[in-house]
Amino acid sequence: MNINKLNQGLNDSTQKTNSGPSGSQATPEPTKGDGVNPSQGASAADQVKLSASGRSIQQIEADIKSLPEVNDATIERIRNAIAEGEFKVDYQRLAGKMLQFDDQLN
């Protein structure tokens, strides 16, 4: 399986090249003899850098959290109105919303 396309957005400092016998990448775990105490918190030298994709995903998650909750009662009312042929479409409003959406994409 070629994973090079998945790693194109990562810079050299975030890619690990340690491969085990199965070809998977692994990060060594601290052991008792290496002088690292796993119970200690992250040191000042520890850093996390997000790629552009990671920042984009964080922004999308924040946008989703800001959306209003889905109102199941309203959905059911609209679904019933459509099924009974009583749902009326406001074509002017729909066209305006489509144009507004198109403007946001450009």
PDB file of N, CA and C in Angstrom:
ATOM      1  N   MET A   1       0.848  -1.177   0.000  1.00  0.00           N
ATOM      2  CA  MET A   1       0.000   0.000   0.000  1.00  0.00           C
ATOM      3  C   MET A   1       0.893   1.240   0.000  1.00  0.00           C
ATOM      4  N   ASN A   2       0.661   2.144  -0.896  1.00  0.00           N
ATOM      5  CA  ASN A   2       1.469   3.344  -1.016  1.00  0.00           C
ATOM      6  C   ASN A   2       0.858   4.442  -0.155  1.00  0.00           C
ATOM      7  N   ILE A   3       1.578   4.872   0.874  1.00  0.00           N
ATOM      8  CA  ILE A   3       1.072   5.918   1.759  1.00  0.00           C
ATOM      9  C   ILE A   3       1.752   7.251   1.522  1.00  0.00           C
ATOM     10  N   ASN A   4       2.540   7.355   0.469  1.00  0.00           N
ATOM     11  CA  ASN A   4       3.251   8.602   0.202  1.00  0.00           C
ATOM     12  C   ASN A   4       2.299   9.760  -0.010  1.00  0.00           C
ATOM     13  N   LYS A   5       1.150   9.513  -0.645  1.00  0.00           N
ATOM     14  CA  LYS A   5       0.196  10.599  -0.875  1.00  0.00           C
ATOM     15  C   LYS A   5      -0.355  11.129   0.444  1.00  0.00           C
ATOM     16  N   LEU A   6      -0.475  10.267   1.442  1.00  0.00           N
ATOM     17  CA  LEU A   6      -0.988  10.693   2.737  1.00  0.00           C
ATOM     18  C   LEU A   6       0.016  11.548   3.487  1.00  0.00           C
ATOM     19  N   ASN A   7       1.295  11.328   3.231  1.00  0.00           N
ATOM     20  CA  ASN A   7       2.335  12.028   3.972  1.00  0.00           C
ATOM     21  C   ASN A   7       2.851  13.279   3.277  1.00  0.00           C
ATOM     22  N   GLN A   8       2.299  13.657   2.143  1.00  0.00           N
ATOM     23  CA  GLN A   8       2.821  14.796   1.398  1.00  0.00           C
ATOM     24  C   GLN A   8       2.704  16.099   2.163  1.00  0.00           C
ATOM     25  N   GLY A   9       1.680  16.264   3.004  1.00  0.00           N
ATOM     26  CA  GLY A   9       1.488  17.512   3.725  1.00  0.00           C
ATOM     27  C   GLY A   9       2.347  17.624   4.969  1.00  0.00           C
ATOM     28  N   LEU A  10       3.049  16.567   5.339  1.00  0.00           N
ATOM     29  CA  LEU A  10       3.857  16.592   6.552  1.00  0.00           C
ATOM     30  C   LEU A  10       5.271  17.051   6.229  1.00  0.00           C
ATOM     31  N   ASN A  11       5.850  17.819   7.134  1.00  0.00           N
ATOM     32  CA  ASN A  11       7.237  18.202   6.908  1.00  0.00           C
ATOM     33  C   ASN A  11       8.150  17.162   7.542  1.00  0.00           C
ATOM     34  N   ASP A  12       9.440  17.267   7.291  1.00  0.00           N
ATOM     35  CA  ASP A  12      10.396  16.263   7.744  1.00  0.00           C
ATOM     36  C   ASP A  12      10.428  16.122   9.258  1.00  0.00           C
ATOM     37  N   SER A  13      10.162  17.193   9.991  1.00  0.00           N
ATOM     38  CA  SER A  13      10.256  17.108  11.448  1.00  0.00           C
ATOM     39  C   SER A  13       9.102  16.335  12.052  1.00  0.00           C
ATOM     40  N   THR A  14       7.983  16.181  11.343  1.00  0.00           N
ATOM     41  CA  THR A  14       6.859  15.451  11.904  1.00  0.00           C
ATOM     42  C   THR A  14       6.769  14.037  11.394  1.00  0.00           C
ATOM     43  N   GLN A  15       7.532  13.657  10.354  1.00  0.00           N
ATOM     44  CA  GLN A  15       7.502  12.304   9.832  1.00  0.00           C
ATOM     45  C   GLN A  15       8.485  11.444  10.602  1.00  0.00           C
ATOM     46  N   LYS A  16       8.085  10.238  10.896  1.00  0.00           N
ATOM     47  CA  LYS A  16       8.949   9.268  11.559  1.00  0.00           C
ATOM     48  C   LYS A  16       9.301   8.203  10.536  1.00  0.00           C
ATOM     49  N   THR A  17      10.551   7.763  10.540  1.00  0.00           N
ATOM     50  CA  THR A  17      10.970   6.760   9.573  1.00  0.00           C
ATOM     51  C   THR A  17      11.317   5.441  10.235  1.00  0.00           C
ATOM     52  N   ASN A  18      11.057   5.287  11.532  1.00  0.00           N
ATOM     53  CA  ASN A  18      11.322   4.030  12.208  1.00  0.00           C
ATOM     54  C   ASN A  18      10.299   3.017  11.751  1.00  0.00           C
ATOM     55  N   SER A  19      10.750   1.975  11.088  1.00  0.00           N
ATOM     56  CA  SER A  19       9.842   0.946  10.620  1.00  0.00           C
ATOM     57  C   SER A  19      10.176  -0.348  11.318  1.00  0.00           C
ATOM     58  N   GLY A  20       9.148  -1.015  11.787  1.00  0.00           N
ATOM     59  CA  GLY A  20       9.319  -2.323  12.388  1.00  0.00           C
ATOM     60  C   GLY A  20       9.310  -3.374  11.306  1.00  0.00           C
ATOM     61  N   PRO A  21       9.326  -4.662  11.673  1.00  0.00           N
ATOM     62  CA  PRO A  21       9.343  -5.726  10.683  1.00  0.00           C
ATOM     63  C   PRO A  21       8.089  -5.749   9.823  1.00  0.00           C
ATOM     64  N   SER A  22       6.973  -5.243  10.338  1.00  0.00           N
ATOM     65  CA  SER A  22       5.747  -5.264   9.549  1.00  0.00           C
ATOM     66  C   SER A  22       5.654  -4.064   8.626  1.00  0.00           C
ATOM     67  N   GLY A  23       6.594  -3.149   8.696  1.00  0.00           N
ATOM     68  CA  GLY A  23       6.579  -1.970   7.825  1.00  0.00           C
ATOM     69  C   GLY A  23       5.819  -0.808   8.431  1.00  0.00           C
ATOM     70  N   SER A  24       5.226  -1.007   9.605  1.00  0.00           N
ATOM     71  CA  SER A  24       4.484   0.092  10.214  1.00  0.00           C
ATOM     72  C   SER A  24       5.445   0.988  10.958  1.00  0.00           C
ATOM     73  N   GLN A  25       5.068   2.238  11.087  1.00  0.00           N
ATOM     74  CA  GLN A  25       5.926   3.186  11.780  1.00  0.00           C
ATOM     75  C   GLN A  25       5.657   3.086  13.267  1.00  0.00           C
ATOM     76  N   ALA A  26       6.701   3.161  14.072  1.00  0.00           N
ATOM     77  CA  ALA A  26       6.550   3.037  15.511  1.00  0.00           C
ATOM     78  C   ALA A  26       7.376   4.098  16.199  1.00  0.00           C
ATOM     79  N   THR A  27       6.893   4.542  17.335  1.00  0.00           N
ATOM     80  CA  THR A  27       7.621   5.477  18.169  1.00  0.00           C
ATOM     81  C   THR A  27       8.071   4.706  19.392  1.00  0.00           C
ATOM     82  N   PRO A  28       9.347   4.756  19.761  1.00  0.00           N
ATOM     83  CA  PRO A  28       9.813   3.985  20.903  1.00  0.00           C
ATOM     84  C   PRO A  28       9.161   4.443  22.190  1.00  0.00           C
ATOM     85  N   GLU A  29       8.773   3.496  23.003  1.00  0.00           N
ATOM     86  CA  GLU A  29       8.177   3.789  24.299  1.00  0.00           C
ATOM     87  C   GLU A  29       9.289   3.955  25.327  1.00  0.00           C
ATOM     88  N   PRO A  30       9.144   4.884  26.280  1.00  0.00           N
ATOM     89  CA  PRO A  30      10.160   5.034  27.313  1.00  0.00           C
ATOM     90  C   PRO A  30      10.184   3.791  28.203  1.00  0.00           C
ATOM     91  N   THR A  31      11.370   3.404  28.609  1.00  0.00           N
ATOM     92  CA  THR A  31      11.524   2.275  29.517  1.00  0.00           C
ATOM     93  C   THR A  31      12.215   2.742  30.783  1.00  0.00           C
ATOM     94  N   LYS A  32      12.275   1.856  31.778  1.00  0.00           N
ATOM     95  CA  LYS A  32      12.872   2.236  33.058  1.00  0.00           C
ATOM     96  C   LYS A  32      14.326   2.638  32.928  1.00  0.00           C
ATOM     97  N   GLY A  33      15.075   1.974  32.057  1.00  0.00           N
ATOM     98  CA  GLY A  33      16.506   2.204  31.974  1.00  0.00           C
ATOM     99  C   GLY A  33      16.932   3.392  31.150  1.00  0.00           C
ATOM    100  N   ASP A  34      16.023   4.109  30.505  1.00  0.00           N
ATOM    101  CA  ASP A  34      16.454   5.191  29.622  1.00  0.00           C
ATOM    102  C   ASP A  34      16.430   6.564  30.289  1.00  0.00           C
ATOM    103  N   GLY A  35      16.148   6.610  31.588  1.00  0.00           N
ATOM    104  CA  GLY A  35      16.203   7.877  32.307  1.00  0.00           C
ATOM    105  C   GLY A  35      14.975   8.754  32.109  1.00  0.00           C
ATOM    106  N   VAL A  36      13.929   8.236  31.494  1.00  0.00           N
ATOM    107  CA  VAL A  36      12.713   9.008  31.284  1.00  0.00           C
ATOM    108  C   VAL A  36      11.661   8.518  32.253  1.00  0.00           C
ATOM    109  N   ASN A  37      11.061   9.427  32.958  1.00  0.00           N
ATOM    110  CA  ASN A  37       9.988   9.077  33.876  1.00  0.00           C
ATOM    111  C   ASN A  37       8.667   9.380  33.198  1.00  0.00           C
ATOM    112  N   PRO A  38       7.891   8.355  32.787  1.00  0.00           N
ATOM    113  CA  PRO A  38       6.637   8.590  32.081  1.00  0.00           C
ATOM    114  C   PRO A  38       5.620   9.363  32.901  1.00  0.00           C
ATOM    115  N   SER A  39       5.757   9.380  34.240  1.00  0.00           N
ATOM    116  CA  SER A  39       4.792  10.108  35.062  1.00  0.00           C
ATOM    117  C   SER A  39       5.043  11.606  35.037  1.00  0.00           C
ATOM    118  N   GLN A  40       6.213  12.038  34.551  1.00  0.00           N
ATOM    119  CA  GLN A  40       6.490  13.466  34.441  1.00  0.00           C
ATOM    120  C   GLN A  40       5.695  14.029  33.272  1.00  0.00           C
ATOM    121  N   GLY A  41       5.250  15.259  33.374  1.00  0.00           N
ATOM    122  CA  GLY A  41       4.510  15.895  32.294  1.00  0.00           C
ATOM    123  C   GLY A  41       5.423  16.265  31.142  1.00  0.00           C
ATOM    124  N   ALA A  42       4.855  16.873  30.117  1.00  0.00           N
ATOM    125  CA  ALA A  42       5.635  17.299  28.959  1.00  0.00           C
ATOM    126  C   ALA A  42       6.603  18.394  29.385  1.00  0.00           C
ATOM    127  N   SER A  43       7.798  18.334  28.844  1.00  0.00           N
ATOM    128  CA  SER A  43       8.785  19.353  29.189  1.00  0.00           C
ATOM    129  C   SER A  43       8.600  20.575  28.289  1.00  0.00           C
ATOM    130  N   ALA A  44       9.355  21.607  28.581  1.00  0.00           N
ATOM    131  CA  ALA A  44       9.251  22.842  27.804  1.00  0.00           C
ATOM    132  C   ALA A  44       9.711  22.631  26.372  1.00  0.00           C
ATOM    133  N   ALA A  45      10.551  21.617  26.125  1.00  0.00           N
ATOM    134  CA  ALA A  45      11.054  21.374  24.776  1.00  0.00           C
ATOM    135  C   ALA A  45      10.052  20.615  23.912  1.00  0.00           C
ATOM    136  N   ASP A  46       9.053  19.984  24.528  1.00  0.00           N
ATOM    137  CA  ASP A  46       8.063  19.241  23.757  1.00  0.00           C
ATOM    138  C   ASP A  46       7.159  20.208  23.000  1.00  0.00           C
ATOM    139  N   GLN A  47       6.933  19.907  21.728  1.00  0.00           N
ATOM    140  CA  GLN A  47       6.094  20.765  20.899  1.00  0.00           C
ATOM    141  C   GLN A  47       5.212  19.902  20.016  1.00  0.00           C
ATOM    142  N   VAL A  48       4.091  20.455  19.632  1.00  0.00           N
ATOM    143  CA  VAL A  48       3.221  19.824  18.645  1.00  0.00           C
ATOM    144  C   VAL A  48       2.978  20.849  17.559  1.00  0.00           C
ATOM    145  N   LYS A  49       3.261  20.473  16.321  1.00  0.00           N
ATOM    146  CA  LYS A  49       3.011  21.362  15.193  1.00  0.00           C
ATOM    147  C   LYS A  49       1.960  20.712  14.311  1.00  0.00           C
ATOM    148  N   LEU A  50       0.922  21.458  14.014  1.00  0.00           N
ATOM    149  CA  LEU A  50      -0.146  20.951  13.164  1.00  0.00           C
ATOM    150  C   LEU A  50       0.109  21.353  11.718  1.00  0.00           C
ATOM    151  N   SER A  51      -0.181  20.438  10.829  1.00  0.00           N
ATOM    152  CA  SER A  51      -0.071  20.750   9.410  1.00  0.00           C
ATOM    153  C   SER A  51      -1.255  21.634   9.024  1.00  0.00           C
ATOM    154  N   ALA A  52      -1.240  22.130   7.813  1.00  0.00           N
ATOM    155  CA  ALA A  52      -2.353  22.944   7.315  1.00  0.00           C
ATOM    156  C   ALA A  52      -3.636  22.131   7.346  1.00  0.00           C
ATOM    157  N   SER A  53      -3.558  20.835   7.044  1.00  0.00           N
ATOM    158  CA  SER A  53      -4.751  19.984   7.071  1.00  0.00           C
ATOM    159  C   SER A  53      -5.294  19.879   8.485  1.00  0.00           C
ATOM    160  N   GLY A  54      -4.403  19.735   9.458  1.00  0.00           N
ATOM    161  CA  GLY A  54      -4.840  19.637  10.845  1.00  0.00           C
ATOM    162  C   GLY A  54      -5.529  20.904  11.312  1.00  0.00           C
ATOM    163  N   ARG A  55      -4.962  22.037  10.941  1.00  0.00           N
ATOM    164  CA  ARG A  55      -5.598  23.313  11.310  1.00  0.00           C
ATOM    165  C   ARG A  55      -6.943  23.458  10.618  1.00  0.00           C
ATOM    166  N   SER A  56      -7.031  23.005   9.377  1.00  0.00           N
ATOM    167  CA  SER A  56      -8.293  23.069   8.644  1.00  0.00           C
ATOM    168  C   SER A  56      -9.353  22.205   9.320  1.00  0.00           C
ATOM    169  N   ILE A  57      -8.958  21.018   9.751  1.00  0.00           N
ATOM    170  CA  ILE A  57      -9.903  20.128  10.433  1.00  0.00           C
ATOM    171  C   ILE A  57     -10.363  20.755  11.742  1.00  0.00           C
ATOM    172  N   GLN A  58      -9.464  21.379  12.473  1.00  0.00           N
ATOM    173  CA  GLN A  58      -9.856  22.053  13.711  1.00  0.00           C
ATOM    174  C   GLN A  58     -10.862  23.165  13.437  1.00  0.00           C
ATOM    175  N   GLN A  59     -10.663  23.910  12.361  1.00  0.00           N
ATOM    176  CA  GLN A  59     -11.590  24.985  12.014  1.00  0.00           C
ATOM    177  C   GLN A  59     -12.958  24.426  11.654  1.00  0.00           C
ATOM    178  N   ILE A  60     -12.977  23.332  10.908  1.00  0.00           N
ATOM    179  CA  ILE A  60     -14.245  22.695  10.532  1.00  0.00           C
ATOM    180  C   ILE A  60     -14.970  22.201  11.777  1.00  0.00           C
ATOM    181  N   GLU A  61     -14.243  21.580  12.706  1.00  0.00           N
ATOM    182  CA  GLU A  61     -14.856  21.108  13.945  1.00  0.00           C
ATOM    183  C   GLU A  61     -15.457  22.268  14.736  1.00  0.00           C
ATOM    184  N   ALA A  62     -14.748  23.389  14.797  1.00  0.00           N
ATOM    185  CA  ALA A  62     -15.260  24.558  15.507  1.00  0.00           C
ATOM    186  C   ALA A  62     -16.521  25.087  14.826  1.00  0.00           C
ATOM    187  N   ASP A  63     -16.521  25.101  13.484  1.00  0.00           N
ATOM    188  CA  ASP A  63     -17.694  25.560  12.748  1.00  0.00           C
ATOM    189  C   ASP A  63     -18.892  24.652  13.004  1.00  0.00           C
ATOM    190  N   ILE A  64     -18.658  23.344  13.043  1.00  0.00           N
ATOM    191  CA  ILE A  64     -19.749  22.395  13.282  1.00  0.00           C
ATOM    192  C   ILE A  64     -20.321  22.589  14.682  1.00  0.00           C
ATOM    193  N   LYS A  65     -19.446  22.821  15.662  1.00  0.00           N
ATOM    194  CA  LYS A  65     -19.916  23.025  17.027  1.00  0.00           C
ATOM    195  C   LYS A  65     -20.761  24.280  17.149  1.00  0.00           C
ATOM    196  N   SER A  66     -20.526  25.254  16.284  1.00  0.00           N
ATOM    197  CA  SER A  66     -21.280  26.502  16.368  1.00  0.00           C
ATOM    198  C   SER A  66     -22.635  26.430  15.661  1.00  0.00           C
ATOM    199  N   LEU A  67     -22.887  25.347  14.928  1.00  0.00           N
ATOM    200  CA  LEU A  67     -24.177  25.192  14.247  1.00  0.00           C
ATOM    201  C   LEU A  67     -25.281  24.921  15.263  1.00  0.00           C
ATOM    202  N   PRO A  68     -26.506  25.348  14.950  1.00  0.00           N
ATOM    203  CA  PRO A  68     -27.608  25.079  15.887  1.00  0.00           C
ATOM    204  C   PRO A  68     -27.935  23.586  15.928  1.00  0.00           C
ATOM    205  N   GLU A  69     -28.531  23.164  17.033  1.00  0.00           N
ATOM    206  CA  GLU A  69     -28.935  21.771  17.190  1.00  0.00           C
ATOM    207  C   GLU A  69     -30.057  21.438  16.201  1.00  0.00           C
ATOM    208  N   VAL A  70     -30.126  20.175  15.810  1.00  0.00           N
ATOM    209  CA  VAL A  70     -31.178  19.718  14.901  1.00  0.00           C
ATOM    210  C   VAL A  70     -32.465  19.584  15.699  1.00  0.00           C
ATOM    211  N   ASN A  71     -33.542  20.131  15.162  1.00  0.00           N
ATOM    212  CA  ASN A  71     -34.840  20.065  15.819  1.00  0.00           C
ATOM    213  C   ASN A  71     -35.639  18.938  15.170  1.00  0.00           C
ATOM    214  N   ASP A  72     -35.703  17.782  15.838  1.00  0.00           N
ATOM    215  CA  ASP A  72     -36.372  16.609  15.284  1.00  0.00           C
ATOM    216  C   ASP A  72     -37.851  16.854  15.021  1.00  0.00           C
ATOM    217  N   ALA A  73     -38.511  17.650  15.855  1.00  0.00           N
ATOM    218  CA  ALA A  73     -39.937  17.922  15.669  1.00  0.00           C
ATOM    219  C   ALA A  73     -40.171  18.700  14.372  1.00  0.00           C
ATOM    220  N   THR A  74     -39.310  19.663  14.086  1.00  0.00           N
ATOM    221  CA  THR A  74     -39.440  20.446  12.854  1.00  0.00           C
ATOM    222  C   THR A  74     -39.196  19.570  11.634  1.00  0.00           C
ATOM    223  N   ILE A  75     -38.209  18.696  11.712  1.00  0.00           N
ATOM    224  CA  ILE A  75     -37.921  17.799  10.594  1.00  0.00           C
ATOM    225  C   ILE A  75     -39.109  16.890  10.331  1.00  0.00           C
ATOM    226  N   GLU A  76     -39.697  16.346  11.385  1.00  0.00           N
ATOM    227  CA  GLU A  76     -40.859  15.463  11.227  1.00  0.00           C
ATOM    228  C   GLU A  76     -42.054  16.213  10.644  1.00  0.00           C
ATOM    229  N   ARG A  77     -42.266  17.457  11.083  1.00  0.00           N
ATOM    230  CA  ARG A  77     -43.374  18.266  10.556  1.00  0.00           C
ATOM    231  C   ARG A  77     -43.189  18.523   9.064  1.00  0.00           C
ATOM    232  N   ILE A  78     -41.971  18.856   8.643  1.00  0.00           N
ATOM    233  CA  ILE A  78     -41.689  19.111   7.226  1.00  0.00           C
ATOM    234  C   ILE A  78     -41.816  17.822   6.425  1.00  0.00           C
ATOM    235  N   ARG A  79     -41.310  16.720   6.977  1.00  0.00           N
ATOM    236  CA  ARG A  79     -41.409  15.424   6.292  1.00  0.00           C
ATOM    237  C   ARG A  79     -42.876  15.047   6.045  1.00  0.00           C
ATOM    238  N   ASN A  80     -43.725  15.249   7.050  1.00  0.00           N
ATOM    239  CA  ASN A  80     -45.150  14.947   6.898  1.00  0.00           C
ATOM    240  C   ASN A  80     -45.805  15.867   5.866  1.00  0.00           C
ATOM    241  N   ALA A  81     -45.433  17.150   5.875  1.00  0.00           N
ATOM    242  CA  ALA A  81     -46.006  18.095   4.912  1.00  0.00           C
ATOM    243  C   ALA A  81     -45.619  17.715   3.487  1.00  0.00           C
ATOM    244  N   ILE A  82     -44.395  17.263   3.278  1.00  0.00           N
ATOM    245  CA  ILE A  82     -43.958  16.826   1.945  1.00  0.00           C
ATOM    246  C   ILE A  82     -44.736  15.594   1.529  1.00  0.00           C
ATOM    247  N   ALA A  83     -44.878  14.623   2.449  1.00  0.00           N
ATOM    248  CA  ALA A  83     -45.590  13.380   2.141  1.00  0.00           C
ATOM    249  C   ALA A  83     -47.054  13.637   1.786  1.00  0.00           C
ATOM    250  N   GLU A  84     -47.671  14.637   2.414  1.00  0.00           N
ATOM    251  CA  GLU A  84     -49.077  14.944   2.160  1.00  0.00           C
ATOM    252  C   GLU A  84     -49.275  15.966   1.038  1.00  0.00           C
ATOM    253  N   GLY A  85     -48.179  16.423   0.445  1.00  0.00           N
ATOM    254  CA  GLY A  85     -48.273  17.379  -0.656  1.00  0.00           C
ATOM    255  C   GLY A  85     -48.608  18.784  -0.218  1.00  0.00           C
ATOM    256  N   GLU A  86     -48.416  19.101   1.038  1.00  0.00           N
ATOM    257  CA  GLU A  86     -48.759  20.415   1.579  1.00  0.00           C
ATOM    258  C   GLU A  86     -47.564  21.341   1.707  1.00  0.00           C
ATOM    259  N   PHE A  87     -46.376  20.858   1.420  1.00  0.00           N
ATOM    260  CA  PHE A  87     -45.170  21.669   1.577  1.00  0.00           C
ATOM    261  C   PHE A  87     -45.019  22.587   0.382  1.00  0.00           C
ATOM    262  N   LYS A  88     -44.931  23.870   0.632  1.00  0.00           N
ATOM    263  CA  LYS A  88     -44.793  24.865  -0.429  1.00  0.00           C
ATOM    264  C   LYS A  88     -43.367  25.415  -0.417  1.00  0.00           C
ATOM    265  N   VAL A  89     -42.744  25.439  -1.576  1.00  0.00           N
ATOM    266  CA  VAL A  89     -41.379  25.939  -1.713  1.00  0.00           C
ATOM    267  C   VAL A  89     -41.415  27.414  -2.077  1.00  0.00           C
ATOM    268  N   ASP A  90     -40.660  28.229  -1.365  1.00  0.00           N
ATOM    269  CA  ASP A  90     -40.499  29.645  -1.687  1.00  0.00           C
ATOM    270  C   ASP A  90     -39.304  29.738  -2.640  1.00  0.00           C
ATOM    271  N   TYR A  91     -39.593  29.742  -3.945  1.00  0.00           N
ATOM    272  CA  TYR A  91     -38.542  29.673  -4.955  1.00  0.00           C
ATOM    273  C   TYR A  91     -37.638  30.906  -4.949  1.00  0.00           C
ATOM    274  N   GLN A  92     -38.172  32.074  -4.646  1.00  0.00           N
ATOM    275  CA  GLN A  92     -37.356  33.284  -4.575  1.00  0.00           C
ATOM    276  C   GLN A  92     -36.331  33.176  -3.441  1.00  0.00           C
ATOM    277  N   ARG A  93     -36.793  32.714  -2.303  1.00  0.00           N
ATOM    278  CA  ARG A  93     -35.901  32.561  -1.151  1.00  0.00           C
ATOM    279  C   ARG A  93     -34.853  31.481  -1.423  1.00  0.00           C
ATOM    280  N   LEU A  94     -35.281  30.370  -2.025  1.00  0.00           N
ATOM    281  CA  LEU A  94     -34.357  29.292  -2.357  1.00  0.00           C
ATOM    282  C   LEU A  94     -33.280  29.775  -3.316  1.00  0.00           C
ATOM    283  N   ALA A  95     -33.667  30.514  -4.351  1.00  0.00           N
ATOM    284  CA  ALA A  95     -32.692  31.033  -5.316  1.00  0.00           C
ATOM    285  C   ALA A  95     -31.714  31.991  -4.630  1.00  0.00           C
ATOM    286  N   GLY A  96     -32.230  32.816  -3.734  1.00  0.00           N
ATOM    287  CA  GLY A  96     -31.363  33.752  -3.004  1.00  0.00           C
ATOM    288  C   GLY A  96     -30.349  33.010  -2.144  1.00  0.00           C
ATOM    289  N   LYS A  97     -30.788  31.960  -1.467  1.00  0.00           N
ATOM    290  CA  LYS A  97     -29.874  31.169  -0.632  1.00  0.00           C
ATOM    291  C   LYS A  97     -28.828  30.459  -1.484  1.00  0.00           C
ATOM    292  N   MET A  98     -29.217  29.977  -2.667  1.00  0.00           N
ATOM    293  CA  MET A  98     -28.267  29.318  -3.558  1.00  0.00           C
ATOM    294  C   MET A  98     -27.195  30.302  -4.031  1.00  0.00           C
ATOM    295  N   LEU A  99     -27.602  31.515  -4.359  1.00  0.00           N
ATOM    296  CA  LEU A  99     -26.642  32.539  -4.775  1.00  0.00           C
ATOM    297  C   LEU A  99     -25.716  32.938  -3.627  1.00  0.00           C
ATOM    298  N   GLN A 100     -26.285  33.028  -2.437  1.00  0.00           N
ATOM    299  CA  GLN A 100     -25.481  33.365  -1.255  1.00  0.00           C
ATOM    300  C   GLN A 100     -24.447  32.268  -0.994  1.00  0.00           C
ATOM    301  N   PHE A 101     -24.835  31.025  -1.112  1.00  0.00           N
ATOM    302  CA  PHE A 101     -23.921  29.899  -0.929  1.00  0.00           C
ATOM    303  C   PHE A 101     -22.826  29.929  -1.984  1.00  0.00           C
ATOM    304  N   ASP A 102     -23.186  30.213  -3.234  1.00  0.00           N
ATOM    305  CA  ASP A 102     -22.218  30.270  -4.306  1.00  0.00           C
ATOM    306  C   ASP A 102     -21.190  31.388  -4.048  1.00  0.00           C
ATOM    307  N   ASP A 103     -21.663  32.525  -3.540  1.00  0.00           N
ATOM    308  CA  ASP A 103     -20.752  33.618  -3.225  1.00  0.00           C
ATOM    309  C   ASP A 103     -19.763  33.217  -2.136  1.00  0.00           C
ATOM    310  N   GLN A 104     -20.199  32.420  -1.161  1.00  0.00           N
ATOM    311  CA  GLN A 104     -19.319  31.984  -0.083  1.00  0.00           C
ATOM    312  C   GLN A 104     -18.250  31.048  -0.599  1.00  0.00           C
ATOM    313  N   LEU A 105     -18.547  30.272  -1.633  1.00  0.00           N
ATOM    314  CA  LEU A 105     -17.576  29.340  -2.181  1.00  0.00           C
ATOM    315  C   LEU A 105     -16.497  30.050  -2.983  1.00  0.00           C
ATOM    316  N   ASN A 106     -16.824  31.184  -3.549  1.00  0.00           N
ATOM    317  CA  ASN A 106     -15.859  31.928  -4.378  1.00  0.00           C
ATOM    318  C   ASN A 106     -15.169  32.964  -3.603  1.00  0.00           C
TER     319      ASN A 106
END
